[in-house]
CSV table of C-alpha atoms in Angstrom, one decimal:
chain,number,residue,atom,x,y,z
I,8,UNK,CA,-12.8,-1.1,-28.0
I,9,UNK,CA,-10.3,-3.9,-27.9
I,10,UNK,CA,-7.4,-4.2,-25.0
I,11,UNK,CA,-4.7,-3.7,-25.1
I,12,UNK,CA,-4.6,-0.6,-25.4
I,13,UNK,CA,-1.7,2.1,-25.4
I,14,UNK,CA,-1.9,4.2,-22.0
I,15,UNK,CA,-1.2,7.6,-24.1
I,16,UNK,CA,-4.8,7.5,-25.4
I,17,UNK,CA,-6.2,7.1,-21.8
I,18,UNK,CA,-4.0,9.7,-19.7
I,19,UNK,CA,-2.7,13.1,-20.0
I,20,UNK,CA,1.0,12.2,-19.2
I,21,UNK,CA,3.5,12.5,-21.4
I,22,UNK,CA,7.3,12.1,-21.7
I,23,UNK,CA,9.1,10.8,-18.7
I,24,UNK,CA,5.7,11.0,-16.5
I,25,UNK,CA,4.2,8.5,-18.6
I,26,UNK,CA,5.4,5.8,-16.6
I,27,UNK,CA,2.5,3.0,-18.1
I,28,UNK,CA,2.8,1.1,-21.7
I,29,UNK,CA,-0.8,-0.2,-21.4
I,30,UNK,CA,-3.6,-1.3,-20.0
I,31,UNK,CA,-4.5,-5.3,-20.5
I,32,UNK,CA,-8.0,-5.4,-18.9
I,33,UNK,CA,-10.8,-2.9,-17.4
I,34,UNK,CA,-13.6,-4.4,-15.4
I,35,UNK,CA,-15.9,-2.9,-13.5
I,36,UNK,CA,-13.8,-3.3,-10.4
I,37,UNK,CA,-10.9,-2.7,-11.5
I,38,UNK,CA,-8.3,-3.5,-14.1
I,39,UNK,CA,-4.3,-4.4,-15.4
I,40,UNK,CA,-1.6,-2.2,-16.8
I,41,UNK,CA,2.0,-3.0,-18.1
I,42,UNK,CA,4.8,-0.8,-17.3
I,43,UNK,CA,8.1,-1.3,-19.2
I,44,UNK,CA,10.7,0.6,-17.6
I,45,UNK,CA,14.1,1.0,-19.2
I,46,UNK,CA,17.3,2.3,-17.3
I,47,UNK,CA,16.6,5.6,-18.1
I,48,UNK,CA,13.4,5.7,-16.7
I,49,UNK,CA,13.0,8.9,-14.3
I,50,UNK,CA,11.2,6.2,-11.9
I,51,UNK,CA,14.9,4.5,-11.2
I,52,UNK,CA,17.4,5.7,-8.9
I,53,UNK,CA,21.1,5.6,-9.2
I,54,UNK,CA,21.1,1.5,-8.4
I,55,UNK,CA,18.7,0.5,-10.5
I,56,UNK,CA,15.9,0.0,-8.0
I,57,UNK,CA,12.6,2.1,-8.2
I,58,UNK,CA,12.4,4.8,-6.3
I,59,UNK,CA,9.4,4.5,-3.8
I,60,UNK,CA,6.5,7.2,-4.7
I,61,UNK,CA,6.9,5.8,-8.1
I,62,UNK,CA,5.2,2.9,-7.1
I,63,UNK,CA,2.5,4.9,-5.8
I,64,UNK,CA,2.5,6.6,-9.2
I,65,UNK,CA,2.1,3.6,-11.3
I,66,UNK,CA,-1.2,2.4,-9.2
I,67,UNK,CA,-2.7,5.7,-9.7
I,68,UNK,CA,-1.5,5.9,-13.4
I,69,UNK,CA,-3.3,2.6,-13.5
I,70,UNK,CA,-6.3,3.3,-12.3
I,71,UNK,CA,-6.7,6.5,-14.2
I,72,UNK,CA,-6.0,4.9,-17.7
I,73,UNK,CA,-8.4,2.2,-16.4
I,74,UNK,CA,-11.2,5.0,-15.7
I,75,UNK,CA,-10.0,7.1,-19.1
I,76,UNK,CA,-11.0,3.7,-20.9
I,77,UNK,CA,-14.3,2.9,-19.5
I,78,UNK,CA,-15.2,6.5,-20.0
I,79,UNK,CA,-13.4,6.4,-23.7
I,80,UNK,CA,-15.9,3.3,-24.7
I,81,UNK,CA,-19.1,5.5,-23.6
I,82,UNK,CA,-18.2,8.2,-25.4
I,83,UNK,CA,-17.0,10.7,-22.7
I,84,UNK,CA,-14.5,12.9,-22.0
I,85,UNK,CA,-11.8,11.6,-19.7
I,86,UNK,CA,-11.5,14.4,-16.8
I,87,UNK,CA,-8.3,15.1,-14.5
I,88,UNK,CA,-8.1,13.4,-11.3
I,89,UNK,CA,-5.4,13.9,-8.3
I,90,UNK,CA,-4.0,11.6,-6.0
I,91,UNK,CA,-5.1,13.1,-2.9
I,92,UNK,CA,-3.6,10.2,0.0
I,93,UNK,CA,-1.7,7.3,0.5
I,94,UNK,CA,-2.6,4.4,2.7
I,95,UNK,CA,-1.0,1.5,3.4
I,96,UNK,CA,1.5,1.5,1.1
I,97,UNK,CA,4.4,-1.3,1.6
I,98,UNK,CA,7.4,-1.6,-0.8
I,99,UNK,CA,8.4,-5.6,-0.6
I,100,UNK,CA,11.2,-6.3,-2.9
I,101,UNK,CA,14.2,-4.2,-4.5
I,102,UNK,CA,14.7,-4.7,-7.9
I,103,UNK,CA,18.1,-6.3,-7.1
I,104,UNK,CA,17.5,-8.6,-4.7
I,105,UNK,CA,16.5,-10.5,-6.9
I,106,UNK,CA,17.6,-11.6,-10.8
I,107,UNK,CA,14.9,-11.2,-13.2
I,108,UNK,CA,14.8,-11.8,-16.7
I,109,UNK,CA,12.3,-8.9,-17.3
I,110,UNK,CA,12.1,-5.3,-16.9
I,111,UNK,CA,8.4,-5.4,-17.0
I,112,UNK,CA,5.9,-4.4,-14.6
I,113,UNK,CA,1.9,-5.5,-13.7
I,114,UNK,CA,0.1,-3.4,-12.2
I,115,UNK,CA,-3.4,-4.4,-10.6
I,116,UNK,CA,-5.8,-2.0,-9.3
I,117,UNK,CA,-9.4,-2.6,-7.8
I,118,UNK,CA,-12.1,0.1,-6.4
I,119,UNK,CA,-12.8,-0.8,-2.6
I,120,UNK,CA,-14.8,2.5,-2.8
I,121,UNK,CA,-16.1,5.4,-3.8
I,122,UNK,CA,-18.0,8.5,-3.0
I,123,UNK,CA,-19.3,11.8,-4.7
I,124,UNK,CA,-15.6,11.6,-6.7
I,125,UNK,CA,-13.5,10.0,-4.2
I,126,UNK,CA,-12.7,6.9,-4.8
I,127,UNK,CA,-10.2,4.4,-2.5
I,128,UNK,CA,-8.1,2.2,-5.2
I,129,UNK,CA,-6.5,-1.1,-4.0
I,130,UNK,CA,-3.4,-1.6,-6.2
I,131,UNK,CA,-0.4,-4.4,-6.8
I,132,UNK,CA,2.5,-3.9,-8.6
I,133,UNK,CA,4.6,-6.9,-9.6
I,134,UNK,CA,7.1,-8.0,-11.5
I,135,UNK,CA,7.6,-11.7,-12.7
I,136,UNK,CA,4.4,-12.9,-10.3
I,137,UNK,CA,6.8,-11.4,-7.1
I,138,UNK,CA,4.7,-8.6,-5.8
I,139,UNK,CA,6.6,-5.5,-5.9
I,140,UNK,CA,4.7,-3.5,-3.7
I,141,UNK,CA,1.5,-2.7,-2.8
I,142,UNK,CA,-1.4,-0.4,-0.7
I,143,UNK,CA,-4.0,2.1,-0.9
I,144,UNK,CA,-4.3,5.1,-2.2
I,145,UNK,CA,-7.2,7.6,-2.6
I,146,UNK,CA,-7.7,9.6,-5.7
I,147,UNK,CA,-10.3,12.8,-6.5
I,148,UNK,CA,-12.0,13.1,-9.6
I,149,UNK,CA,-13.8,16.9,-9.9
I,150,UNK,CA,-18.1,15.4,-10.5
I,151,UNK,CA,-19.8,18.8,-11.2
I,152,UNK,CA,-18.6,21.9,-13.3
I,153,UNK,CA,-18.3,24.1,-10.1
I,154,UNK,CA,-15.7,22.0,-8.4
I,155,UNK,CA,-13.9,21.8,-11.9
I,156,UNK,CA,-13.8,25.3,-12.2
I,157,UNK,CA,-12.4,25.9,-8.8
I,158,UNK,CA,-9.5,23.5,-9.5
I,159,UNK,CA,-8.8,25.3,-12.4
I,160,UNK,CA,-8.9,28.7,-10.6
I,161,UNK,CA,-6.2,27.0,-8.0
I,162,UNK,CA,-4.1,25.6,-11.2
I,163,UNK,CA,-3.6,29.2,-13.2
I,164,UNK,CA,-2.9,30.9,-9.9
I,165,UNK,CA,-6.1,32.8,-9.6
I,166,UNK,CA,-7.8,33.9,-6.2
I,167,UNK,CA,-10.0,31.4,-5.0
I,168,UNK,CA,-11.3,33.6,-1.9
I,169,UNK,CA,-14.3,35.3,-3.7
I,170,UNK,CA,-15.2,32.0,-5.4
I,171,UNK,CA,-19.2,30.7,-4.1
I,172,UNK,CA,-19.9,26.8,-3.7
């Protein structure tokens, strides 16, 4: 399957949570998304600047469509993952301090680890080669069809207090 590739055929978001345009390369570490943000994007505040967890949001977006597309190429289904913590995580530069010519956005992730669906993401965003921000996060992907179910059972509102592991 070629890149790019649009980021609405790799994540579930849609509308103003869709925050990613596409994703330019997958590896098996990690891989590259572009973000185009215009002024009306939910992500900016009142002076034009991004407002911090969206940064966080745009590595995990990232990392996600990068997943969705590894697991689009074999054939499988792309499952729901959470963010589940942030580490790290430094904002460096406003959007006005300095002049840029684009309103475009890189974002790099790359896999420092992972365990039985955890999985510790390294990620970069930057915007005309000035890095943006950047940190850890840690994300949870549901591996077996009982720990699927009891997500579900948390998301609809249902009693999870007779549920067996």
């Amino acid at each position: 399957m070629p890149l790019p590739m649009e980021a609405r055929k790799l994540l579930p978001h849609r509308g103003q949570m869709l925050l990613l345009d596409s994703v330019l390369s997958a590896d098996e570490e990690g891989g590259t998304a572009l973000a185009d943000l215009s002024s009306q994007s939910i992500s900016l505040g009142h002076d034009g600047n991004m407002l911090p967890p969206f940064y966080i949001e745009l590595v995990a977006q990232t990392y996600a469509a990068v997943c969705g597309y590894h697991l689009l190429k074999t054939g499988q289904p792309i499952p729901d993952g959470y963010l589940v913590g942030v580490q790290k995580f430094q904002i460096n530069q406003s959007f006005s301090d300095i002049n840029f010519s684009s309103s475009e956005l890189l974002i790099k992730v790359r896999t420092v680890g992972n365990f039985d669906g955890f999985a510790v993401v390294e990620g970069k965003v930057s915007r005309e080669d000035i890095i943006m921000a950047e940190g850890r996060i840690k994300l949870f992907v549901p591996q077996d069809e009982s720990m699927a179910e009891l997500i579900g059972l948390q998301k609809t509102g249902e009693s999870t207090a007779t549920w067996q592991l």
